[in-house]
Coordinates of C-alpha atoms in Angstrom, one line a residue:
X1 CA 4.4 -4.0 22.0
X2 CA 5.0 -3.1 18.4
X3 CA 3.2 -6.3 17.4
X4 CA -0.3 -4.8 18.1
X5 CA 0.8 -1.5 16.5
X6 CA 1.9 -3.5 13.4
X7 CA -1.4 -5.6 13.4
X8 CA -3.6 -2.6 13.6
X9 CA -1.6 -0.4 11.2
X10 CA -1.5 -3.3 8.7
X11 CA -5.2 -3.8 9.0
X12 CA -5.9 -0.1 8.5
X13 CA -3.5 0.3 5.6
X14 CA -4.8 -2.8 3.8
X15 CA -8.4 -1.4 4.1
X16 CA -7.3 2.0 2.9
X17 CA -5.5 0.7 -0.2
X18 CA -8.6 -0.7 -1.8
X19 CA -9.8 -4.2 -2.5
X20 CA -12.9 -9.8 -2.5
X21 CA -15.3 -12.0 -3.5
X22 CA -18.6 -11.6 -1.7
X23 CA -20.4 -14.7 -0.6
X24 CA -17.9 -17.5 -1.4
X25 CA -18.2 -20.2 1.2
X26 CA -15.2 -20.7 3.5
X27 CA -13.1 -23.7 2.7
X28 CA -13.3 -26.6 5.1
X29 CA -11.2 -26.0 8.2
X30 CA -10.4 -22.5 7.0
X31 CA -10.1 -20.7 10.2
X32 CA -10.2 -23.1 13.1
X33 CA -7.9 -21.8 15.8
X34 CA -7.4 -25.4 16.8
X35 CA -6.1 -26.5 13.4
X36 CA -2.6 -27.1 14.7
X37 CA -0.6 -26.8 17.9
X38 CA 1.5 -23.9 18.9
X39 CA 4.6 -26.0 18.8
X40 CA 4.2 -26.9 15.1
X41 CA 2.9 -23.6 13.9
X42 CA 5.5 -21.9 11.6
X43 CA 5.0 -18.6 13.5
X44 CA 5.6 -20.1 16.9
X45 CA 9.4 -19.4 16.7
X46 CA 11.4 -16.9 14.6
X47 CA 12.0 -18.2 11.1
X48 CA 15.3 -20.0 10.6
X49 CA 15.7 -18.5 7.1
X50 CA 18.1 -15.7 6.4
X51 CA 17.1 -12.5 8.2
X52 CA 14.0 -14.4 9.6
X53 CA 12.3 -14.2 6.2
X54 CA 8.9 -15.9 6.3
X55 CA 9.0 -19.6 5.5
X56 CA 6.3 -19.3 2.7
X57 CA 6.9 -22.9 1.7
X58 CA 5.8 -24.1 5.2
X59 CA 3.0 -21.6 6.0
X60 CA -0.5 -22.9 5.3
X61 CA -3.6 -20.8 5.3
X62 CA -4.8 -22.7 8.3
X63 CA -1.8 -21.6 10.3
X64 CA -2.8 -18.0 10.6
X65 CA -5.8 -18.1 12.9
X66 CA -4.2 -20.3 15.6
X67 CA -1.0 -18.2 15.4
X68 CA -3.1 -15.0 15.9
X69 CA -4.9 -16.6 18.9
X70 CA -1.7 -17.9 20.5
X71 CA 0.2 -14.7 19.7
X72 CA -2.5 -12.5 21.4
X73 CA -2.5 -14.9 24.4
X74 CA 1.3 -14.7 24.8
X75 CA 1.3 -10.9 24.3
X76 CA -1.4 -10.3 26.9
X77 CA 0.5 -12.5 29.3
X78 CA 3.6 -10.4 28.8
X79 CA 1.6 -7.2 29.2
X80 CA 0.0 -8.4 32.4
X81 CA 3.5 -9.2 33.7
X82 CA 4.6 -5.6 32.9
X83 CA 1.5 -4.0 34.4
X84 CA 1.7 -6.1 37.6
X85 CA 5.4 -5.6 38.1
X86 CA 6.0 -4.7 41.8
X87 CA 9.2 -2.9 41.0
X88 CA 8.9 0.9 40.5
X89 CA 8.3 1.7 36.9
X90 CA 11.3 2.7 34.8
X91 CA 12.2 3.0 31.2
X92 CA 13.6 -0.5 30.9
X93 CA 11.0 -2.5 32.9
X94 CA 8.1 -0.7 31.3
X95 CA 8.8 0.9 27.9
X96 CA 11.6 -1.4 26.7
X97 CA 9.7 -4.4 28.1
X98 CA 6.6 -3.5 26.0
X99 CA 8.8 -2.9 22.9
X100 CA 10.1 -6.5 23.3
X101 CA 6.7 -8.0 23.8
X102 CA 4.4 -9.7 21.4
X103 CA 7.0 -11.3 19.1
X104 CA 4.8 -14.1 17.8
X105 CA 1.9 -11.8 17.2
X106 CA 4.2 -9.5 15.3
X107 CA 5.4 -12.3 13.1
X108 CA 2.0 -13.5 12.1
X109 CA 0.6 -10.0 11.8
X110 CA 3.2 -8.6 9.4
X111 CA 3.1 -11.7 7.2
X112 CA -0.7 -12.1 7.2
X113 CA -1.6 -8.5 6.3
X114 CA 1.1 -8.3 3.6
X115 CA -0.2 -11.5 2.0
X116 CA -3.8 -10.5 2.3
X117 CA -2.9 -7.3 0.5
X118 CA -1.0 -9.0 -2.3
X119 CA -2.3 -12.6 -2.7
X120 CA -5.5 -13.2 -0.7
X121 CA -8.1 -16.0 -1.1
X122 CA -11.4 -16.9 0.5
X123 CA -9.7 -18.7 3.4
X124 CA -7.6 -15.7 4.3
X125 CA -10.5 -13.3 3.9
X126 CA -12.4 -15.4 6.4
X127 CA -9.4 -15.3 8.8
X128 CA -9.3 -11.5 8.4
X129 CA -13.1 -11.2 9.1
X130 CA -12.7 -13.2 12.3
X131 CA -9.5 -11.6 13.5
X132 CA -10.3 -7.9 12.8
X133 CA -12.6 -7.4 15.9
X134 CA -10.4 -9.6 18.0
X135 CA -7.3 -7.5 17.2
X136 CA -9.2 -4.4 18.0
X137 CA -10.2 -5.8 21.3
X138 CA -6.6 -6.9 21.9
X139 CA -5.4 -3.3 21.3
X140 CA -8.0 -2.0 23.7
X141 CA -6.9 -4.6 26.3
X142 CA -3.5 -3.0 26.2
X143 CA -4.1 0.7 25.7
X144 CA -7.1 0.8 28.1
X145 CA -5.3 -1.1 30.8
X146 CA -5.3 1.4 33.7
X147 CA -2.4 -0.2 35.6
X148 CA -0.2 -0.4 32.6
X149 CA -1.0 3.3 31.7
X150 CA -0.1 4.3 35.3
X151 CA 3.4 2.8 34.8
X152 CA 3.8 4.5 31.4
X153 CA 2.7 7.8 32.8
X154 CA 5.0 7.5 35.8
X155 CA 7.9 7.0 33.5
X156 CA 6.8 9.8 31.2
X157 CA 6.3 12.2 34.1
X158 CA 10.0 11.8 35.1
X159 CA 11.3 12.0 31.5
X160 CA 13.4 15.1 32.2
X161 CA 15.4 13.3 34.9
X162 CA 16.0 10.0 33.1
X163 CA 19.0 11.1 31.0
X164 CA 17.7 9.1 28.0
X165 CA 19.3 9.3 24.6
X166 CA 17.3 11.1 21.9
X167 CA 15.9 7.9 20.4
X168 CA 14.7 6.6 23.8
X169 CA 13.2 10.0 24.6
X170 CA 11.2 9.8 21.3
X171 CA 10.1 6.2 22.1
X172 CA 8.8 7.2 25.5
X173 CA 7.0 10.2 24.1
X174 CA 5.3 8.1 21.4
X175 CA 4.2 5.4 23.8
X176 CA 2.7 8.0 26.1
X177 CA 0.9 9.8 23.3
X178 CA -0.4 6.5 21.8
X179 CA -1.9 5.5 25.2
X180 CA -3.6 8.9 25.6
X181 CA -4.7 8.9 21.9
X182 CA -6.2 5.4 22.3
X183 CA -8.4 6.5 25.3
X184 CA -6.3 5.7 28.4
X185 CA -7.6 8.8 30.2
X186 CA -11.3 8.0 29.5
X187 CA -13.7 7.0 32.2
X188 CA -14.6 3.3 32.5
X189 CA -18.0 4.0 30.9
X190 CA -16.5 5.8 28.0
X191 CA -13.9 3.0 27.6
X192 CA -16.7 0.5 27.2
X193 CA -18.2 2.7 24.5
X194 CA -14.8 3.0 22.8
X195 CA -14.3 -0.8 22.8
X196 CA -17.5 -1.3 20.9
X197 CA -16.7 1.5 18.4
X198 CA -13.3 0.0 17.8
X199 CA -14.8 -3.4 17.2
X200 CA -17.3 -2.0 14.8
X201 CA -14.7 0.0 12.9
X202 CA -12.4 -3.0 12.5
X203 CA -15.3 -5.1 11.2
X204 CA -16.5 -2.5 8.8
X205 CA -13.0 -1.7 7.5
X206 CA -12.4 -5.3 6.7
X207 CA -15.8 -5.7 5.0
X208 CA -15.1 -2.6 2.9
X209 CA -11.7 -3.9 1.8
X210 CA -13.0 -7.3 0.8
X211 CA -16.0 -5.9 -1.1
X212 CA -13.8 -3.5 -3.0
X213 CA -11.5 -6.3 -4.1
X214 CA -14.5 -8.4 -5.1
X215 CA -16.0 -5.5 -7.0
X216 CA -12.8 -4.7 -8.8
X217 CA -12.5 -8.3 -9.9
X218 CA -16.2 -8.5 -11.0
X219 CA -16.0 -5.2 -12.8
X220 CA -13.5 -6.3 -15.3
X221 CA -14.7 -5.4 -18.8
X222 CA -15.4 -8.4 -21.1
X223 CA -15.0 -7.7 -24.8
X224 CA -16.7 -10.0 -27.3
X225 CA -15.3 -8.4 -30.6
X226 CA -11.6 -8.0 -31.1
X227 CA -12.3 -4.9 -33.3
X228 CA -13.5 -3.1 -30.1
X229 CA -9.9 -3.2 -29.0
X230 CA -8.7 -1.1 -31.8
X231 CA -5.9 1.2 -30.7
X232 CA -4.3 -1.3 -28.3
X233 CA -0.8 -2.7 -28.9
X234 CA -0.3 -6.4 -29.8
X235 CA 1.0 -7.0 -26.3
X236 CA -2.0 -5.3 -24.7
X237 CA -4.4 -7.4 -26.8
X238 CA -2.5 -10.6 -26.0
X239 CA -2.6 -9.7 -22.3
X240 CA -6.4 -9.1 -22.6
X241 CA -6.8 -12.5 -24.3
X242 CA -4.7 -14.2 -21.6
X243 CA -6.8 -12.5 -18.9
X244 CA -10.0 -13.9 -20.5
X245 CA -8.3 -17.3 -20.7
X246 CA -7.6 -17.2 -17.0
X247 CA -11.3 -16.6 -16.4
X248 CA -12.2 -19.4 -18.8
X249 CA -13.9 -17.0 -21.3
X250 CA -12.8 -18.6 -24.5
X251 CA -12.8 -16.4 -27.6
X252 CA -13.1 -13.2 -25.6
X253 CA -10.9 -10.5 -24.2
X254 CA -10.9 -9.1 -20.6
X255 CA -9.7 -5.7 -19.4
X256 CA -9.2 -6.0 -15.6
X257 CA -9.8 -2.9 -13.5
X258 CA -7.0 -1.0 -11.8
X259 CA -7.8 0.8 -8.5
X260 CA -7.7 4.2 -10.0
X261 CA -10.8 5.8 -11.5
X262 CA -9.2 6.4 -14.9
X263 CA -8.0 3.2 -16.5
X264 CA -4.6 2.9 -18.3
X265 CA -6.1 1.6 -21.6
X266 CA -8.5 4.6 -21.9
X267 CA -5.6 6.4 -23.5
X268 CA -5.5 4.0 -26.4
X269 CA -9.0 2.6 -27.0
X270 CA -10.4 4.2 -30.2
X271 CA -13.9 3.0 -29.7
X272 CA -15.6 5.7 -27.7
X273 CA -18.5 3.4 -26.6
X274 CA -15.9 0.9 -25.2
X275 CA -14.1 3.7 -23.4
X276 CA -17.4 4.8 -21.8
X277 CA -18.1 1.2 -20.7
X278 CA -14.6 0.9 -19.2
X279 CA -14.8 4.2 -17.4
X280 CA -18.2 3.4 -16.0
X281 CA -17.2 -0.1 -14.9
X282 CA -14.4 1.6 -12.9
X283 CA -16.4 4.5 -11.6
X284 CA -19.4 2.5 -10.4
X285 CA -17.7 -0.7 -9.4
X286 CA -19.0 -0.6 -5.8
X287 CA -22.3 1.1 -6.5
X288 CA -24.3 -1.6 -8.3
X289 CA -26.6 -2.5 -5.4
X290 CA -25.2 -6.0 -5.2
X291 CA -23.3 -7.8 -2.5
X292 CA -20.2 -5.7 -3.3
X293 CA -21.9 -2.3 -2.9
X294 CA -19.9 -0.3 -0.3
X295 CA -22.0 2.8 0.1
X296 CA -23.8 1.7 3.2
X297 CA -20.5 0.5 4.8
X298 CA -18.8 3.8 4.0
X299 CA -21.6 5.7 5.7
X300 CA -21.6 3.5 8.8
X301 CA -17.8 3.7 9.0
X302 CA -17.8 7.5 8.8
X303 CA -20.4 7.7 11.6
X304 CA -18.5 5.3 13.8
X305 CA -15.3 7.2 13.3
X306 CA -17.0 10.6 14.0
X307 CA -18.4 9.2 17.2
X308 CA -15.1 7.8 18.2
X309 CA -13.3 11.1 17.6
X310 CA -15.9 13.0 19.6
X311 CA -15.6 10.5 22.5
X312 CA -11.8 11.1 22.5
X313 CA -12.2 14.8 22.6
X314 CA -11.6 15.7 18.9
X315 CA -13.9 17.8 16.8
X316 CA -13.6 15.4 13.8
X317 CA -12.1 12.2 12.7
X318 CA -9.6 14.2 10.6
X319 CA -8.4 16.0 13.7
X320 CA -8.1 12.7 15.5
X321 CA -5.9 11.2 12.7
X322 CA -3.7 14.3 12.2
X323 CA -2.7 14.7 15.9
X324 CA 0.8 13.3 15.3
X325 CA 1.3 14.2 11.7
X326 CA 3.3 17.2 10.3
X327 CA 0.1 19.1 9.4
X328 CA -1.2 18.7 12.9
X329 CA -4.7 20.1 12.3
X330 CA -7.4 20.1 9.6
X331 CA -7.2 23.9 9.4
X332 CA -3.5 23.6 8.3
X333 CA -4.5 21.0 5.6
X334 CA -7.4 23.1 4.4
X335 CA -5.2 26.2 4.2
X336 CA -2.7 24.2 2.1
X337 CA -5.3 22.8 -0.2
X338 CA -7.1 26.2 -0.4
X339 CA -4.0 27.9 -1.7
X340 CA -3.7 25.4 -4.6
X341 CA -7.4 25.2 -5.5
X342 CA -7.9 28.3 -7.7
X343 CA -4.7 28.0 -9.8
X344 CA -5.3 24.2 -10.2
X345 CA -8.9 24.8 -11.3
X346 CA -7.7 27.4 -13.8
X347 CA -5.0 25.1 -15.2
X348 CA -7.4 22.2 -15.5
X349 CA -9.9 24.4 -17.3
X350 CA -7.3 25.4 -19.8
X351 CA -6.3 21.8 -20.4
X352 CA -10.0 20.9 -20.9
X353 CA -10.3 23.7 -23.5
X354 CA -7.3 22.4 -25.4
X355 CA -8.6 18.8 -25.2
X356 CA -12.0 19.9 -26.5
X357 CA -10.2 21.6 -29.4
X358 CA -8.4 18.4 -30.1
X359 CA -11.7 16.5 -30.3
X360 CA -12.9 19.0 -32.9
X361 CA -9.7 18.7 -34.8
X362 CA -10.2 15.0 -34.9
X363 CA -13.4 15.5 -36.8
X364 CA -15.7 14.8 -33.8
X365 CA -18.4 17.1 -32.4
X366 CA -19.1 15.5 -29.0
X367 CA -18.6 17.2 -25.7
X368 CA -15.6 16.1 -23.6
X369 CA -16.5 13.5 -21.1
X370 CA -14.4 11.7 -18.4
X371 CA -13.8 8.7 -20.7
X372 CA -12.4 10.9 -23.4
X373 CA -9.9 12.8 -21.3
X374 CA -7.0 10.3 -21.3
X375 CA -7.1 9.6 -25.1
X376 CA -7.4 13.2 -26.2
X377 CA -5.1 14.5 -23.5
X378 CA -2.5 12.2 -25.1
X379 CA -3.3 13.6 -28.5
X380 CA -2.7 17.1 -27.2
X381 CA 0.6 16.0 -25.7
X382 CA 1.6 14.5 -29.0
X383 CA 0.7 17.6 -30.9
X384 CA 2.4 20.0 -28.5
X385 CA 5.5 18.0 -27.8
X386 CA 5.6 15.4 -30.6
X387 CA 5.5 12.7 -28.0
X388 CA 3.4 9.5 -28.1
X389 CA 3.6 7.5 -24.9
X390 CA 3.5 4.3 -26.9
X391 CA 6.8 5.3 -28.4
X392 CA 8.4 4.9 -25.0
X393 CA 7.3 1.4 -24.1
X394 CA 9.7 -0.6 -26.3
X395 CA 12.5 1.1 -24.3
X396 CA 11.0 0.3 -20.9
X397 CA 11.2 -3.5 -20.4
X398 CA 10.6 -4.4 -16.8
X399 CA 13.7 -6.5 -16.1
X400 CA 15.9 -3.9 -17.7
X401 CA 14.3 -1.1 -15.7
X402 CA 14.8 -3.1 -12.5
X403 CA 18.4 -4.2 -12.9
X404 CA 19.9 -1.5 -15.0
X405 CA 17.8 1.3 -13.7
X406 CA 16.5 0.9 -10.1
X407 CA 19.4 -1.3 -8.9
X408 CA 22.0 0.7 -10.9
X409 CA 21.0 4.0 -9.5
X410 CA 21.0 2.6 -5.9
X411 CA 24.5 1.1 -6.5
X412 CA 25.9 4.4 -7.8
X413 CA 24.3 6.5 -5.1
X414 CA 24.8 4.3 -2.1
X415 CA 27.2 1.4 -3.1
X416 CA 24.6 -1.3 -2.5
X417 CA 24.3 -4.3 -4.7
X418 CA 21.7 -7.0 -5.3
X419 CA 21.9 -10.8 -5.6
X420 CA 18.8 -12.8 -6.6
X421 CA 18.0 -15.6 -4.1
X422 CA 16.3 -18.4 -5.9
X423 CA 16.8 -20.6 -2.8
X424 CA 14.3 -18.6 -0.7
X425 CA 10.6 -19.4 -0.9
X426 CA 8.1 -16.9 -2.2
X427 CA 4.4 -16.6 -1.7
X428 CA 3.5 -16.5 -5.5
X429 CA 5.4 -17.7 -8.5
X430 CA 5.7 -14.2 -10.1
X431 CA 7.5 -12.9 -6.9
X432 CA 11.3 -12.5 -7.0
X433 CA 13.6 -12.2 -4.0
X434 CA 16.9 -10.4 -3.8
X435 CA 19.5 -10.1 -1.1
X436 CA 20.7 -6.5 -0.7
X437 CA 24.4 -6.2 0.1
X438 CA 25.9 -3.1 1.6
X439 CA 29.1 -1.6 0.1
X440 CA 31.3 -3.6 2.4
X441 CA 29.6 -6.9 1.3
X442 CA 27.5 -7.4 4.4
X443 CA 23.9 -8.2 4.1
X444 CA 21.7 -5.1 4.5
X445 CA 18.3 -6.8 4.0
X446 CA 16.0 -8.8 1.7
X447 CA 13.7 -7.5 -1.0
X448 CA 10.7 -9.2 -2.6
X449 CA 9.3 -7.7 -5.9
X450 CA 5.7 -8.5 -6.8
X451 CA 4.9 -6.4 -9.9
X452 CA 2.0 -8.0 -11.8
X453 CA -1.7 -7.4 -11.4
X454 CA -3.8 -10.3 -10.1
X455 CA -7.5 -10.5 -9.3
X456 CA -6.7 -11.3 -5.7
X457 CA -4.3 -8.4 -5.2
X458 CA -5.3 -4.9 -4.0
X459 CA -4.9 -2.1 -6.5
X460 CA -2.1 0.4 -6.5
X461 CA 1.5 0.1 -5.5
X462 CA 3.1 0.0 -2.1
X463 CA 6.0 -1.0 0.1
X464 CA 5.9 -2.8 3.4
X465 CA 8.0 -4.9 5.8
X466 CA 7.8 -8.6 6.6
X467 CA 10.6 -8.0 9.2
X468 CA 11.4 -4.6 10.7
X469 CA 14.9 -3.5 11.5
X470 CA 15.8 -3.2 15.2
X471 CA 19.1 -3.4 16.9
X472 CA 17.3 -4.1 20.2
X473 CA 15.7 -7.2 18.6
X474 CA 18.7 -8.0 16.4
X475 CA 16.6 -7.9 13.2
X476 CA 17.4 -6.6 9.7
X477 CA 14.7 -5.4 7.2
X478 CA 12.8 -7.8 5.0
X479 CA 10.8 -5.7 2.6
X480 CA 8.5 -6.1 -0.4
X481 CA 7.5 -3.8 -3.3
X482 CA 4.1 -4.4 -4.9
X483 CA 2.6 -3.0 -8.0
X484 CA -0.2 -3.8 -10.5
X485 CA 1.5 -3.7 -13.9
X486 CA -0.3 -5.6 -16.7
X487 CA 1.2 -9.1 -16.9
X488 CA 2.3 -9.9 -20.5
X489 CA 1.0 -12.9 -22.3
X490 CA 3.4 -15.9 -22.0
X491 CA 6.6 -15.4 -24.0
X492 CA 6.0 -11.6 -24.3
X493 CA 8.1 -8.9 -22.7
X494 CA 6.7 -6.8 -19.9
X495 CA 6.8 -3.3 -21.5
X496 CA 6.1 -0.5 -19.1
X497 CA 4.7 3.0 -19.5
X498 CA 6.7 5.9 -18.2
X499 CA 4.4 6.2 -15.3
X500 CA 5.0 2.5 -14.4
X501 CA 8.7 3.2 -14.6
X502 CA 8.6 6.1 -12.2
X503 CA 6.4 3.9 -10.0
X504 CA 9.2 1.4 -9.7
X505 CA 11.7 4.0 -8.7
X506 CA 9.2 5.6 -6.3
X507 CA 8.3 2.4 -4.5
X508 CA 12.0 1.5 -4.3
X509 CA 12.6 4.8 -2.6
X510 CA 10.3 3.6 0.2
X511 CA 12.2 0.4 0.2
X512 CA 15.5 2.3 0.6
X513 CA 13.9 4.1 3.5
X514 CA 13.3 0.7 5.1
X515 CA 16.6 -0.9 4.1
X516 CA 18.7 2.0 5.5
X517 CA 16.8 1.9 8.8
X518 CA 19.3 2.1 11.7
X519 CA 17.2 2.4 14.8
X520 CA 17.3 0.6 18.2
X521 CA 13.6 0.4 18.5
X522 CA 11.2 -1.2 16.0
X523 CA 8.5 1.3 16.8
X524 CA 10.8 4.1 15.3
X525 CA 12.3 2.0 12.6
X526 CA 12.4 2.8 8.9
X527 CA 9.2 4.2 7.4
X528 CA 7.5 4.5 10.9
X529 CA 7.3 8.3 10.4
X530 CA 4.6 10.8 9.9
X531 CA 2.5 9.9 6.9
X532 CA 2.8 13.3 5.4
X533 CA 6.6 13.0 5.5
X534 CA 7.1 9.4 4.5
X535 CA 6.6 10.2 0.8
X536 CA 9.8 12.3 0.6
X537 CA 12.4 9.5 0.2
X538 CA 10.2 7.9 -2.5
X539 CA 9.6 11.0 -4.5
X540 CA 13.3 11.9 -4.2
X541 CA 14.2 8.5 -5.6
X542 CA 11.8 8.6 -8.6
X543 CA 13.7 11.6 -10.0
X544 CA 16.7 9.4 -10.8
X545 CA 14.7 7.7 -13.5
X546 CA 15.4 10.7 -15.8
X547 CA 18.9 11.3 -14.7
X548 CA 21.0 10.9 -17.9
X549 CA 23.6 8.4 -16.5
X550 CA 20.7 6.2 -15.1
X551 CA 18.4 6.5 -18.1
X552 CA 20.9 5.5 -20.7
X553 CA 21.5 2.3 -18.8
X554 CA 18.0 1.0 -18.7
X555 CA 16.1 2.7 -21.6
X556 CA 17.2 0.4 -24.3
X557 CA 15.0 -1.0 -27.1
X558 CA 14.0 -4.5 -26.1
X559 CA 14.4 -5.8 -29.7
X560 CA 17.3 -3.9 -31.2
X561 CA 19.3 -3.0 -28.1
X562 CA 19.5 0.6 -29.2
X563 CA 19.4 3.3 -26.5
X564 CA 16.5 5.6 -26.4
X565 CA 17.1 8.6 -28.7
X566 CA 18.0 11.8 -26.9
X567 CA 15.3 13.6 -28.8
X568 CA 12.7 11.3 -27.2
X569 CA 14.2 12.0 -23.8
X570 CA 14.0 15.7 -24.4
X571 CA 10.3 15.3 -25.3
X572 CA 9.6 13.4 -22.1
X573 CA 11.1 16.3 -20.0
X574 CA 9.3 19.0 -21.9
X575 CA 5.9 17.2 -21.7
X576 CA 5.9 16.7 -18.0
X577 CA 4.1 19.9 -17.3
X578 CA 1.2 18.8 -19.5
X579 CA -2.0 17.6 -17.7
X580 CA -0.8 18.7 -14.3
X581 CA -3.9 20.7 -13.6
X582 CA -6.0 17.7 -14.0
X583 CA -3.7 15.4 -12.1
X584 CA -3.3 17.8 -9.2
X585 CA -7.0 18.5 -9.2
X586 CA -7.7 14.8 -8.7
X587 CA -5.4 14.8 -5.7
X588 CA -6.9 17.9 -4.2
X589 CA -10.5 16.7 -4.7
X590 CA -9.6 13.4 -3.0
X591 CA -7.9 15.2 -0.2
X592 CA -11.0 17.5 0.3
X593 CA -13.2 14.4 0.4
X594 CA -10.9 12.6 2.8
X595 CA -11.0 15.6 5.2
X596 CA -14.8 15.7 5.1
X597 CA -15.2 12.0 5.8

């Protein structure tokens, strides 16, 4: 049963992350569900690779659609068998049976949505477009199945007499709540309305995701004159030249867009007009009135979701989403945000005042604008704390941070170790795979790392599972970490910012959450927790980046091998309170907007 949960959660998460080309024609044979037979499809049976890792060397783009179709068919057959079971409903023949169902659909869903997020193409986009409404209908065929819900409810109603262990009690509770939340108690007429709303929501969410990725790619800033890149490092200029080369723009430079509004290079670009162009390219990427404009889709999606929430008895879509989160209600969220708003605004205003003064001290008389903030905020940081972020990069080489920082900390804390697996296939040449070994030498899981930005990758950084841990299913975790660090030009080292470095530790904190999963049921495994709690392990882990014993192992100059000076470390620590009003203000504003929509 976790297969449909995985498919729908993956689809929603992918759309939420941000990201494809608009009107590209689908390749020949792209999504035919008859492209191959079930027996030869690589998803038909569990992978024979270690820990059932996806056989990326055998998976073709044309395998996904038929695997989805066959997976849904098999899953529905299993669900019908459970719903029509003539034996009295009990925990094993109903709840556990659903937990075991849909294995093929689970395999194709987890692999597909992870690949679409990190390495999509027009063929996969077309598959996603076609499958999104079908997966929504598949979900409804399960959660709106009256006979199935009767069995789930019958087991739930006798929960106090079943003598279940705590994990089984939680599983039963979640299944019952998911059915109710999905509309199992609605009338047949309202169920029909809900099916249509779910179909439209799935279609719109997919369209939004694909338009966003396309707009992000199309919005990359093209620079004709190298002088306009003044302020960038040699490595950054080389990366921009390589990005132009990849786009066949000979003699030019390209600055690809990240998913955030503010762009990393705004901190260094001296030419104010270029900064303004870069900021506006980012800010308006989906508001150009072209095929990638998302404003109409966002409005339609908000209306569909509001109608769905009302149909299900909630005053707003926010209330619908928060029902099983720690916050529980929009009022609780607003109270939390409200308590932070005034002090954050005051802090940001003070920061703006200091930045405006820095502009004046630089001999300029213009008014602070969004495209000036990053550069002049950094000037204030340098003046207040004698710290230039560019001083840090030579000490933050990606491989050193990974092996002697992220891995080292995990080994010292938990006794786990890492062995690179060059024998296992990957989905893109830049991806690296590691076997994770527990302190007793046994295999704990597999980890893939996909760190560099590509035009076909969604923005941001995240963790997800290809295989979820479950003692019931006999599976161990297969996980990936994804980021969007600037890829260096060939032969150049990948030098990170301090923010990139903490991102690596942060996302590996999520990975540890998944690697240390020790649940019987996949539905409860690893990061399958409340979304407003799931960030705790990751935020906890990122603090180890500055821990002295860890820092001295990875923060070594990539040329000289000299450790980072303690004076520079002290400056990092002291400067961490700077710009927090602005950064928290961005989060609060986004949260407010999210609650409204």
